Amino acid sequence: MYDIKELFEATSVQNAVELRLAHPQALILAGGSDILIQMREGRLAGRELLSIYGLDELRGVTLEEDGTIRIGSLTSFTHVTQDPIVQKYINVLGQAVDMIGGPQIRNIGTIGGNTCNGVTSADSASTLFAWDAMIELTGNEGTRRVPISEFYIKAGVVDVRSDELQTAILIPKESYEGYQGHYIKYAMRNAMDIATSGCSVNVKLSEDKKTIEDVRIAYGVQGPTPLRAVVAEGLGRKKEISLDLIKQISEAVIEDIKPRDSWRASKALRQHIAVEMAHRCLIEAIKLSGGEV
Amino acid sequence: MAQYKLVKCTINGKETETMVDVRASLTDMLRNDYRLTSVKKGCEVGECGACNVIIDGECFNSCIYLAIWAEGKKIQTLESLLGPGGELADIQQAFIDEAAVQCGFCTPGFIMTAVQLLETRKEYTREELRKHLAGNLCRCTGYENILNAVEKTMLRRLGKL
Ligand code: FES
Ligand code: FES
C-alpha cells in the first residue's frame, strides 16, 4: 500500500487541468517510476496525487503537417524506441531512451515524466536538447510551447504552471532534417543505472560531406540542468572536417560545462569524459551523415 | 478516509473485478485479492523484477504499478503457465533442468520476462538476452544458468535445438 493522501484520476486533458486547479498540492503522476518510488522511500509520503496515466490521447508519435514530430508525453520509452517515425528521423532519441533502467522501467517510464522531473541525468534530456525540442504545455488558457532549454529552470524545477500539464514534446522539421546524431551514456553499469554523464551530438554536413554546416552538442550531468555546449558548437560551424577540428571542438566543451564533484564522480572525471564523449559522438555523427574522418 | 475503486480486468484469461484501495499497488491486488503469490514482493521500488507480470503483452514491475491502472487490462502471471493437469511449461522445465533456480524468489519474475521474450519468436544473441533480462535480479545463481535456460528454450521453440 502506498502512503497516498488522496488520489485523483484525470479522465481527459481538460479534466486534468480542472483537477490541477482544484488540487494545487497534488503531484502529477505519469508512469510513476520516480514518484511512486520516492513515495515508498518516504520522501514524497503522504502527498496527494493526480494520475494522468490513463490518458491514452497523450500516447504515440505522429508527424504533423509541417513535418514536426509530435511525441505524446505519456509515450513509454519502449514505444519511443520502437516507433518508425523516431527510427527514421531521430533514431538517436530511441537509442538514448533504450539505455534507461531495464525493460520493465522502459515500459512504464514516459518521456514526459522523464523531462518533467527536471533532473540533469535524464537520458532523454540531452538528446532533446540537441534536437532543439519544444515542450507543449496545456493549461486553462489553451496550449503554449517553450524551447526545452527554457523549460528547465534549475535543478528539479521545470516550467509547468499551476494549471498546466505537459502534453507533448515536439521536434520541428528544421531541427532534424539533414541531421544525424549519436548519444553516449557513461555509467558504472550497462543497465539499471543512472548516467554519470551523457552526451548527445548531432551534425549536418554540407552537400559534398566535407564541411560541418551545423553541429549541436548537449550534455546531461555536466551542470544542474542539461545544457548545450554553445562555445564548442560555434567553433565547429562552417568548418572543414578534420581530426584536428574535432579535437578542437571537443576540448572547447570545457568552457561550456559546469560539472561538480559528487559521490558518483569527481569534477575532474566528468570534465575528462565530457571531452572524450564529445570526440566520439562527433566522429560517429559525422560518419552517420556520410562524412569521412 | 480510505478511498476505494472498482477495477475490472482480465487475469490469466479470466474476467474479474474487485474493489481496491486506490493506494494499492498491482502486486497488492494480485496477491491479496487473487492469491496469485507467484508475484513476489522483493524490493518494492522497481529494482529487482520479482513482481514482474505481463500487462497487455509487455512486462511491468507490478510493485510500482497502481492497482487502479489495471482497469480494462489483460494481465498474465506465472500461474497462467500451468497446464490443466499441473504440467509445467517448457520454460519452467528448462529452469529446473539447467539448475537456474536456487532459492526461487526471483524465478517467477524471470520466467515472465522470458515468456514475453519467447513470444516474439525471434532469435536473440546472448548479449541481447542479457539486455532483455537486465531488469531482473538474482542473488543466488549468478545468472549463467538462467541465461542458459532461456536460450535453450528459445532455440528449441525455433526448432534449432
Ligand atoms: S518487487 Fe517490484 S521490482 Fe522489486
Ligand atoms: S534463485 Fe535466489 S534470487 Fe534467484
PDB file of C-alpha atoms in Angstrom, chain B residues 49-159:
ATOM      1  CA  GLY B  49      11.750  -7.609 -11.145  1.00  0.00           C
ATOM      2  CA  ALA B  50      10.480 -10.171  -8.603  1.00  0.00           C
ATOM      3  CA  CYS B  51       6.983  -8.714  -9.020  1.00  0.00           C
ATOM      4  CA  ASN B  52       7.160  -8.733 -12.837  1.00  0.00           C
ATOM      5  CA  VAL B  53       3.905  -9.528 -14.694  1.00  0.00           C
ATOM      6  CA  ILE B  54       2.786  -9.159 -18.294  1.00  0.00           C
ATOM      7  CA  ILE B  55       0.204  -6.454 -18.962  1.00  0.00           C
ATOM      8  CA  ASP B  56      -1.224  -6.249 -22.490  1.00  0.00           C
ATOM      9  CA  GLY B  57       1.822  -8.087 -23.804  1.00  0.00           C
ATOM     10  CA  GLU B  58       4.517  -6.022 -22.058  1.00  0.00           C
ATOM     11  CA  CYS B  59       6.436  -6.621 -18.828  1.00  0.00           C
ATOM     12  CA  PHE B  60       5.827  -4.373 -15.851  1.00  0.00           C
ATOM     13  CA  ASN B  61       7.011  -4.323 -12.273  1.00  0.00           C
ATOM     14  CA  SER B  62       3.662  -4.619 -10.518  1.00  0.00           C
ATOM     15  CA  CYS B  63       5.074  -3.087  -7.317  1.00  0.00           C
ATOM     16  CA  ILE B  64       5.286   0.334  -8.973  1.00  0.00           C
ATOM     17  CA  TYR B  65       2.055  -0.001 -10.931  1.00  0.00           C
ATOM     18  CA  LEU B  66      -1.105   1.244  -9.245  1.00  0.00           C
ATOM     19  CA  ALA B  67      -3.832  -1.380  -8.986  1.00  0.00           C
ATOM     20  CA  ILE B  68      -6.376   1.078 -10.405  1.00  0.00           C
ATOM     21  CA  TRP B  69      -4.349   1.308 -13.636  1.00  0.00           C
ATOM     22  CA  ALA B  70      -5.219  -2.330 -14.315  1.00  0.00           C
ATOM     23  CA  GLU B  71      -8.735  -1.309 -15.339  1.00  0.00           C
ATOM     24  CA  GLY B  72      -9.542  -2.913 -18.724  1.00  0.00           C
ATOM     25  CA  LYS B  73      -6.114  -4.552 -18.995  1.00  0.00           C
ATOM     26  CA  LYS B  74      -5.116  -8.164 -19.704  1.00  0.00           C
ATOM     27  CA  ILE B  75      -2.758  -9.380 -17.019  1.00  0.00           C
ATOM     28  CA  GLN B  76      -0.716 -12.555 -17.066  1.00  0.00           C
ATOM     29  CA  THR B  77       1.115 -14.054 -14.095  1.00  0.00           C
ATOM     30  CA  LEU B  78       3.212 -17.184 -13.757  1.00  0.00           C
ATOM     31  CA  GLU B  79       0.151 -19.146 -12.622  1.00  0.00           C
ATOM     32  CA  SER B  80      -1.170 -18.981 -16.209  1.00  0.00           C
ATOM     33  CA  LEU B  81       1.628 -21.273 -17.400  1.00  0.00           C
ATOM     34  CA  LEU B  82       0.467 -24.337 -15.535  1.00  0.00           C
ATOM     35  CA  GLY B  83      -1.207 -26.985 -17.722  1.00  0.00           C
ATOM     36  CA  PRO B  84      -4.637 -28.491 -16.845  1.00  0.00           C
ATOM     37  CA  GLY B  85      -3.012 -31.481 -15.169  1.00  0.00           C
ATOM     38  CA  GLY B  86      -0.457 -29.358 -13.356  1.00  0.00           C
ATOM     39  CA  GLU B  87       2.171 -29.736 -16.117  1.00  0.00           C
ATOM     40  CA  LEU B  88       4.989 -27.237 -16.271  1.00  0.00           C
ATOM     41  CA  ALA B  89       5.606 -25.083 -19.335  1.00  0.00           C
ATOM     42  CA  ASP B  90       8.770 -25.685 -21.354  1.00  0.00           C
ATOM     43  CA  ILE B  91      10.433 -22.604 -19.924  1.00  0.00           C
ATOM     44  CA  GLN B  92       9.706 -23.722 -16.353  1.00  0.00           C
ATOM     45  CA  GLN B  93      11.089 -27.183 -17.055  1.00  0.00           C
ATOM     46  CA  ALA B  94      14.183 -25.599 -18.590  1.00  0.00           C
ATOM     47  CA  PHE B  95      14.799 -23.606 -15.399  1.00  0.00           C
ATOM     48  CA  ILE B  96      14.761 -26.893 -13.485  1.00  0.00           C
ATOM     49  CA  ASP B  97      16.926 -28.754 -15.994  1.00  0.00           C
ATOM     50  CA  GLU B  98      19.528 -26.003 -16.116  1.00  0.00           C
ATOM     51  CA  ALA B  99      19.593 -25.536 -12.333  1.00  0.00           C
ATOM     52  CA  ALA B 100      18.503 -21.945 -12.844  1.00  0.00           C
ATOM     53  CA  VAL B 101      16.604 -21.973  -9.561  1.00  0.00           C
ATOM     54  CA  GLN B 102      18.178 -21.827  -6.128  1.00  0.00           C
ATOM     55  CA  CYS B 103      16.016 -20.044  -3.534  1.00  0.00           C
ATOM     56  CA  GLY B 104      13.471 -19.396  -6.298  1.00  0.00           C
ATOM     57  CA  PHE B 105      12.403 -15.962  -5.204  1.00  0.00           C
ATOM     58  CA  CYS B 106      13.400 -14.316  -8.482  1.00  0.00           C
ATOM     59  CA  THR B 107      12.182 -17.186 -10.665  1.00  0.00           C
ATOM     60  CA  PRO B 108       8.580 -16.158 -11.437  1.00  0.00           C
ATOM     61  CA  GLY B 109       9.741 -12.690 -12.441  1.00  0.00           C
ATOM     62  CA  PHE B 110      12.483 -14.059 -14.684  1.00  0.00           C
ATOM     63  CA  ILE B 111      10.134 -16.572 -16.263  1.00  0.00           C
ATOM     64  CA  MET B 112       7.547 -13.925 -17.109  1.00  0.00           C
ATOM     65  CA  THR B 113      10.230 -11.783 -18.761  1.00  0.00           C
ATOM     66  CA  ALA B 114      11.299 -14.888 -20.686  1.00  0.00           C
ATOM     67  CA  VAL B 115       7.689 -15.662 -21.667  1.00  0.00           C
ATOM     68  CA  GLN B 116       7.284 -12.247 -23.245  1.00  0.00           C
ATOM     69  CA  LEU B 117      10.627 -12.595 -24.985  1.00  0.00           C
ATOM     70  CA  LEU B 118       9.869 -16.069 -26.318  1.00  0.00           C
ATOM     71  CA  GLU B 119       6.529 -14.911 -27.658  1.00  0.00           C
ATOM     72  CA  THR B 120       8.315 -12.602 -30.103  1.00  0.00           C
ATOM     73  CA  ARG B 121       9.608 -15.797 -31.829  1.00  0.00           C
ATOM     74  CA  LYS B 122      12.896 -14.077 -32.599  1.00  0.00           C
ATOM     75  CA  GLU B 123      16.362 -15.428 -32.151  1.00  0.00           C
ATOM     76  CA  TYR B 124      18.389 -13.280 -29.773  1.00  0.00           C
ATOM     77  CA  THR B 125      22.110 -13.300 -29.196  1.00  0.00           C
ATOM     78  CA  ARG B 126      23.428 -13.944 -25.714  1.00  0.00           C
ATOM     79  CA  GLU B 127      24.121 -10.201 -25.404  1.00  0.00           C
ATOM     80  CA  GLU B 128      20.567  -9.317 -26.407  1.00  0.00           C
ATOM     81  CA  LEU B 129      19.182 -11.827 -23.937  1.00  0.00           C
ATOM     82  CA  ARG B 130      21.263 -10.204 -21.206  1.00  0.00           C
ATOM     83  CA  LYS B 131      19.818  -6.820 -22.083  1.00  0.00           C
ATOM     84  CA  HIS B 132      16.254  -8.154 -22.058  1.00  0.00           C
ATOM     85  CA  LEU B 133      16.758  -9.835 -18.698  1.00  0.00           C
ATOM     86  CA  ALA B 134      18.595  -6.874 -17.161  1.00  0.00           C
ATOM     87  CA  GLY B 135      15.570  -5.759 -15.148  1.00  0.00           C
ATOM     88  CA  ASN B 136      15.508  -8.985 -13.124  1.00  0.00           C
ATOM     89  CA  LEU B 137      17.951  -9.530 -10.295  1.00  0.00           C
ATOM     90  CA  CYS B 138      19.020 -12.870  -8.840  1.00  0.00           C
ATOM     91  CA  ARG B 139      21.109 -13.094  -5.680  1.00  0.00           C
ATOM     92  CA  CYS B 140      21.803 -16.826  -5.904  1.00  0.00           C
ATOM     93  CA  THR B 141      22.518 -18.291  -9.299  1.00  0.00           C
ATOM     94  CA  GLY B 142      24.979 -15.907 -10.897  1.00  0.00           C
ATOM     95  CA  TYR B 143      22.719 -15.656 -13.962  1.00  0.00           C
ATOM     96  CA  GLU B 144      24.575 -18.072 -16.243  1.00  0.00           C
ATOM     97  CA  ASN B 145      22.117 -20.917 -15.731  1.00  0.00           C
ATOM     98  CA  ILE B 146      19.162 -18.590 -16.140  1.00  0.00           C
ATOM     99  CA  LEU B 147      20.565 -17.395 -19.455  1.00  0.00           C
ATOM    100  CA  ASN B 148      21.134 -20.998 -20.485  1.00  0.00           C
ATOM    101  CA  ALA B 149      17.527 -21.920 -19.676  1.00  0.00           C
ATOM    102  CA  VAL B 150      16.110 -19.016 -21.646  1.00  0.00           C
ATOM    103  CA  GLU B 151      18.476 -19.509 -24.552  1.00  0.00           C
ATOM    104  CA  LYS B 152      17.789 -23.235 -24.837  1.00  0.00           C
ATOM    105  CA  THR B 153      14.012 -22.751 -24.685  1.00  0.00           C
ATOM    106  CA  MET B 154      14.270 -20.095 -27.385  1.00  0.00           C
ATOM    107  CA  LEU B 155      16.321 -22.379 -29.646  1.00  0.00           C
ATOM    108  CA  ARG B 156      14.004 -25.323 -29.014  1.00  0.00           C
ATOM    109  CA  ARG B 157      10.930 -23.304 -29.891  1.00  0.00           C
ATOM    110  CA  LEU B 158      12.631 -22.150 -33.078  1.00  0.00           C
ATOM    111  CA  GLY B 159      13.425 -25.762 -33.907  1.00  0.00           C
TER     112      GLY B 159
END
